[in-house]
Amino acid sequence: MENEESKEIRSGIIYTVPNAITLFRFVAVIPLIYYIYKEGSNYPAFFWWIAVGVSDFFDGWLARRRGGGTASGAFLDPLVDKVVSLSGLYVFVFRGYYWWFPVTLMALREVGISILRVYYSKQSISLPARSLGKYKTVIQLTAVGFVLFPLFENLRWLNLGMLWLAVLLSLGSGVDMLYHGFQKRKSAR
């Protein structure tokens, strides 16, 4: 049974397998984005993207299986999720496939929610990820994966549908987070 002191130590550790997987995801996406920018849709990029996306699921599953995550993991995982999903979407903006406006709406939502989390954390209120936000991340990753998959690359209606679904989930999960934060703040008074 853990005492309070060991819980404090655990809260600060960064060297765990789930955190290593999260850091792998961050490192792996940098050359992948460059490769996608240069080469566009192809099978190696698609399978590389799938590996990055699966690692997002796996690190969370592993952290929960090992009795919860760490404070560093709670910070790193959503940050890397944002970097991965937005860089994947923006690379297709730069390649001329996606329009900048919907991707920028999602980026603004991410910045806004990050600011909200910092604001509430200064009041000792935690705003962990919510289900709608997790679905949003899956759809954002899928929107990139569909464009990367060579058989789907020219199905613009499908790819744009996934992009706009990601926008709706981004905005909806942002409103959900605002409401949830407001409710937590109200109950903390």
mmCIF file of C-alpha atoms in Angstrom:
data_model
loop_
_atom_site.group_PDB
_atom_site.id
_atom_site.type_symbol
_atom_site.label_atom_id
_atom_site.label_comp_id
_atom_site.label_asym_id
_atom_site.label_seq_id
_atom_site.Cartn_x
_atom_site.Cartn_y
_atom_site.Cartn_z
ATOM 1 C CA MET A 1 0.000 0.000 0.000
ATOM 2 C CA GLU A 2 1.415 3.379 -0.989
ATOM 3 C CA ASN A 3 1.866 6.114 1.547
ATOM 4 C CA GLU A 4 1.362 9.799 0.760
ATOM 5 C CA GLU A 5 5.097 10.389 0.265
ATOM 6 C CA SER A 6 5.410 7.702 -2.429
ATOM 7 C CA LYS A 7 2.343 9.110 -4.199
ATOM 8 C CA GLU A 8 4.063 12.498 -4.348
ATOM 9 C CA ILE A 9 7.196 10.923 -5.822
ATOM 10 C CA ARG A 10 5.116 8.991 -8.353
ATOM 11 C CA SER A 11 3.357 12.173 -9.376
ATOM 12 C CA GLY A 12 6.644 13.691 -10.539
ATOM 13 C CA ILE A 13 8.222 10.777 -12.409
ATOM 14 C CA ILE A 14 8.604 10.915 -16.148
ATOM 15 C CA TYR A 15 10.498 7.668 -16.794
ATOM 16 C CA THR A 16 7.666 5.204 -17.274
ATOM 17 C CA VAL A 17 6.847 2.950 -20.205
ATOM 18 C CA PRO A 18 3.634 4.878 -21.080
ATOM 19 C CA ASN A 19 5.582 8.177 -21.031
ATOM 20 C CA ALA A 20 8.302 6.626 -23.198
ATOM 21 C CA ILE A 21 5.631 5.608 -25.718
ATOM 22 C CA THR A 22 4.245 9.155 -25.655
ATOM 23 C CA LEU A 23 7.713 10.583 -26.285
ATOM 24 C CA PHE A 24 8.207 8.037 -29.093
ATOM 25 C CA ARG A 25 5.004 9.331 -30.679
ATOM 26 C CA PHE A 26 6.333 12.877 -30.559
ATOM 27 C CA VAL A 27 9.728 11.942 -32.012
ATOM 28 C CA ALA A 28 8.208 9.663 -34.673
ATOM 29 C CA VAL A 29 5.814 12.302 -35.991
ATOM 30 C CA ILE A 30 8.514 14.882 -36.805
ATOM 31 C CA PRO A 31 10.146 12.973 -39.689
ATOM 32 C CA LEU A 32 6.732 11.589 -40.679
ATOM 33 C CA ILE A 33 5.320 15.079 -41.247
ATOM 34 C CA TYR A 34 8.335 15.995 -43.363
ATOM 35 C CA TYR A 35 7.927 12.761 -45.337
ATOM 36 C CA ILE A 36 4.208 13.423 -45.897
ATOM 37 C CA TYR A 37 4.969 16.979 -46.991
ATOM 38 C CA LYS A 38 7.498 15.737 -49.561
ATOM 39 C CA GLU A 39 5.783 12.544 -50.747
ATOM 40 C CA GLY A 40 2.055 12.977 -50.063
ATOM 41 C CA SER A 41 -0.244 9.984 -49.722
ATOM 42 C CA ASN A 42 1.407 6.576 -49.795
ATOM 43 C CA TYR A 43 1.341 3.271 -47.964
ATOM 44 C CA PRO A 44 4.526 3.727 -45.864
ATOM 45 C CA ALA A 45 3.250 7.088 -44.553
ATOM 46 C CA PHE A 46 -0.189 5.584 -43.908
ATOM 47 C CA PHE A 47 1.197 2.656 -41.879
ATOM 48 C CA TRP A 48 3.606 4.975 -40.028
ATOM 49 C CA TRP A 49 0.616 7.192 -39.168
ATOM 50 C CA ILE A 50 -1.342 4.141 -37.947
ATOM 51 C CA ALA A 51 1.589 3.173 -35.690
ATOM 52 C CA VAL A 52 1.654 6.685 -34.223
ATOM 53 C CA GLY A 53 -2.122 6.598 -33.650
ATOM 54 C CA VAL A 54 -2.103 3.128 -32.098
ATOM 55 C CA SER A 55 0.695 4.186 -29.756
ATOM 56 C CA ASP A 56 -1.638 6.927 -28.458
ATOM 57 C CA PHE A 57 -4.185 4.288 -27.482
ATOM 58 C CA PHE A 58 -1.547 1.933 -26.130
ATOM 59 C CA ASP A 59 0.195 4.383 -23.801
ATOM 60 C CA GLY A 60 -3.127 5.316 -22.151
ATOM 61 C CA TRP A 61 -4.181 1.705 -21.836
ATOM 62 C CA LEU A 62 -0.845 0.776 -20.304
ATOM 63 C CA ALA A 63 -0.933 3.693 -17.852
ATOM 64 C CA ARG A 64 -4.427 2.709 -16.671
ATOM 65 C CA ARG A 65 -3.431 -0.947 -16.407
ATOM 66 C CA ARG A 66 -0.481 -0.019 -14.200
ATOM 67 C CA GLY A 67 -2.677 1.818 -11.741
ATOM 68 C CA GLY A 68 -3.022 5.231 -13.303
ATOM 69 C CA GLY A 69 -0.709 7.630 -14.968
ATOM 70 C CA THR A 70 1.730 10.212 -13.734
ATOM 71 C CA ALA A 71 1.467 13.973 -13.558
ATOM 72 C CA SER A 72 4.060 14.226 -16.330
ATOM 73 C CA GLY A 73 2.072 11.776 -18.460
ATOM 74 C CA ALA A 74 -1.133 13.713 -17.839
ATOM 75 C CA PHE A 75 0.655 16.774 -19.219
ATOM 76 C CA LEU A 76 2.652 15.130 -22.029
ATOM 77 C CA ASP A 77 0.017 12.879 -23.576
ATOM 78 C CA PRO A 78 -2.545 15.580 -24.483
ATOM 79 C CA LEU A 79 0.252 17.911 -25.605
ATOM 80 C CA VAL A 80 1.659 15.277 -27.958
ATOM 81 C CA ASP A 81 -1.875 14.463 -29.150
ATOM 82 C CA LYS A 82 -2.281 18.107 -30.166
ATOM 83 C CA VAL A 83 1.108 18.219 -31.918
ATOM 84 C CA VAL A 84 0.450 14.973 -33.792
ATOM 85 C CA SER A 85 -3.109 15.698 -34.909
ATOM 86 C CA LEU A 86 -2.604 19.365 -35.813
ATOM 87 C CA SER A 87 0.695 18.801 -37.619
ATOM 88 C CA GLY A 88 -0.934 15.998 -39.598
ATOM 89 C CA LEU A 89 -3.843 18.240 -40.542
ATOM 90 C CA TYR A 90 -1.681 21.274 -41.309
ATOM 91 C CA VAL A 91 0.646 19.320 -43.579
ATOM 92 C CA PHE A 92 -2.359 18.738 -45.830
ATOM 93 C CA VAL A 93 -3.213 22.433 -45.650
ATOM 94 C CA PHE A 94 0.319 23.186 -46.884
ATOM 95 C CA ARG A 95 -0.031 20.557 -49.607
ATOM 96 C CA GLY A 96 -3.252 22.247 -50.733
ATOM 97 C CA TYR A 97 -5.563 19.373 -49.843
ATOM 98 C CA TYR A 98 -7.398 20.885 -46.870
ATOM 99 C CA TRP A 99 -8.597 24.446 -46.484
ATOM 100 C CA TRP A 100 -6.809 26.356 -43.690
ATOM 101 C CA PHE A 101 -9.993 27.601 -41.995
ATOM 102 C CA PRO A 102 -11.365 24.348 -40.462
ATOM 103 C CA VAL A 103 -7.896 23.263 -39.333
ATOM 104 C CA THR A 104 -7.282 26.671 -37.755
ATOM 105 C CA LEU A 105 -10.643 26.446 -35.938
ATOM 106 C CA MET A 106 -9.417 23.199 -34.381
ATOM 107 C CA ALA A 107 -6.055 24.751 -33.504
ATOM 108 C CA LEU A 108 -7.774 27.711 -31.825
ATOM 109 C CA ARG A 109 -9.933 25.319 -29.823
ATOM 110 C CA GLU A 110 -6.792 23.515 -28.633
ATOM 111 C CA VAL A 111 -5.123 26.770 -27.590
ATOM 112 C CA GLY A 112 -8.290 27.961 -25.848
ATOM 113 C CA ILE A 113 -8.745 24.742 -23.876
ATOM 114 C CA SER A 114 -5.056 24.748 -22.902
ATOM 115 C CA ILE A 115 -5.412 28.298 -21.572
ATOM 116 C CA LEU A 116 -8.580 27.261 -19.722
ATOM 117 C CA ARG A 117 -6.770 24.319 -18.106
ATOM 118 C CA VAL A 118 -3.929 26.560 -16.952
ATOM 119 C CA TYR A 119 -6.418 29.103 -15.581
ATOM 120 C CA TYR A 120 -8.309 26.461 -13.622
ATOM 121 C CA SER A 121 -5.154 24.706 -12.436
ATOM 122 C CA LYS A 122 -4.107 27.959 -10.730
ATOM 123 C CA GLN A 123 -7.345 27.600 -8.764
ATOM 124 C CA SER A 124 -6.519 23.939 -7.962
ATOM 125 C CA ILE A 125 -9.209 22.708 -10.344
ATOM 126 C CA SER A 126 -8.260 19.851 -12.646
ATOM 127 C CA LEU A 127 -9.841 19.481 -16.081
ATOM 128 C CA PRO A 128 -8.914 15.997 -17.301
ATOM 129 C CA ALA A 129 -9.700 14.785 -20.791
ATOM 130 C CA ARG A 130 -13.339 14.008 -21.389
ATOM 131 C CA SER A 131 -14.852 11.349 -23.643
ATOM 132 C CA LEU A 132 -15.897 13.791 -26.355
ATOM 133 C CA GLY A 133 -12.336 15.141 -26.514
ATOM 134 C CA LYS A 134 -10.976 11.620 -26.917
ATOM 135 C CA TYR A 135 -13.394 10.948 -29.770
ATOM 136 C CA LYS A 136 -12.294 14.238 -31.308
ATOM 137 C CA THR A 137 -8.668 13.115 -31.308
ATOM 138 C CA VAL A 138 -9.575 9.782 -32.924
ATOM 139 C CA ILE A 139 -11.524 11.542 -35.684
ATOM 140 C CA GLN A 140 -8.709 14.063 -36.267
ATOM 141 C CA LEU A 141 -6.193 11.222 -36.607
ATOM 142 C CA THR A 142 -8.628 9.371 -38.878
ATOM 143 C CA ALA A 143 -9.089 12.471 -41.066
ATOM 144 C CA VAL A 144 -5.340 12.451 -41.706
ATOM 145 C CA GLY A 145 -5.201 8.669 -42.101
ATOM 146 C CA PHE A 146 -7.923 8.697 -44.759
ATOM 147 C CA VAL A 147 -5.992 11.198 -46.876
ATOM 148 C CA LEU A 148 -2.781 9.209 -46.418
ATOM 149 C CA PHE A 149 -4.404 5.964 -47.549
ATOM 150 C CA PRO A 150 -3.853 5.925 -51.335
ATOM 151 C CA LEU A 151 -7.223 4.310 -52.096
ATOM 152 C CA PHE A 152 -9.055 7.100 -50.224
ATOM 153 C CA GLU A 153 -6.872 10.026 -51.277
ATOM 154 C CA ASN A 154 -9.152 11.038 -54.160
ATOM 155 C CA LEU A 155 -12.404 10.561 -52.244
ATOM 156 C CA ARG A 156 -12.644 14.256 -51.402
ATOM 157 C CA TRP A 157 -16.213 14.004 -50.126
ATOM 158 C CA LEU A 158 -15.165 11.360 -47.580
ATOM 159 C CA ASN A 159 -12.014 13.209 -46.493
ATOM 160 C CA LEU A 160 -13.756 16.563 -46.204
ATOM 161 C CA GLY A 161 -16.608 14.905 -44.329
ATOM 162 C CA MET A 162 -14.103 13.509 -41.817
ATOM 163 C CA LEU A 163 -12.435 16.920 -41.531
ATOM 164 C CA TRP A 164 -15.706 18.717 -40.803
ATOM 165 C CA LEU A 165 -16.754 15.967 -38.378
ATOM 166 C CA ALA A 166 -13.446 16.620 -36.581
ATOM 167 C CA VAL A 167 -14.273 20.343 -36.502
ATOM 168 C CA LEU A 168 -17.732 19.664 -35.031
ATOM 169 C CA LEU A 169 -16.289 17.350 -32.393
ATOM 170 C CA SER A 170 -13.529 19.871 -31.629
ATOM 171 C CA LEU A 171 -15.973 22.695 -31.076
ATOM 172 C CA GLY A 172 -18.464 20.473 -29.259
ATOM 173 C CA SER A 173 -15.822 19.051 -26.947
ATOM 174 C CA GLY A 174 -14.558 22.589 -26.332
ATOM 175 C CA VAL A 175 -18.031 23.685 -25.223
ATOM 176 C CA ASP A 176 -18.285 20.520 -23.115
ATOM 177 C CA MET A 177 -14.957 21.343 -21.435
ATOM 178 C CA LEU A 178 -16.030 24.959 -20.803
ATOM 179 C CA TYR A 179 -19.264 23.773 -19.212
ATOM 180 C CA HIS A 180 -17.495 21.098 -17.159
ATOM 181 C CA GLY A 181 -14.903 23.628 -15.955
ATOM 182 C CA PHE A 182 -17.619 26.106 -15.020
ATOM 183 C CA GLN A 183 -19.461 23.420 -13.047
ATOM 184 C CA LYS A 184 -16.290 22.382 -11.203
ATOM 185 C CA ARG A 185 -15.456 25.985 -10.402
ATOM 186 C CA LYS A 186 -18.999 26.623 -9.152
ATOM 187 C CA SER A 187 -18.892 23.576 -6.882
ATOM 188 C CA ALA A 188 -15.434 24.532 -5.546
ATOM 189 C CA ARG A 189 -16.740 27.827 -4.152
#
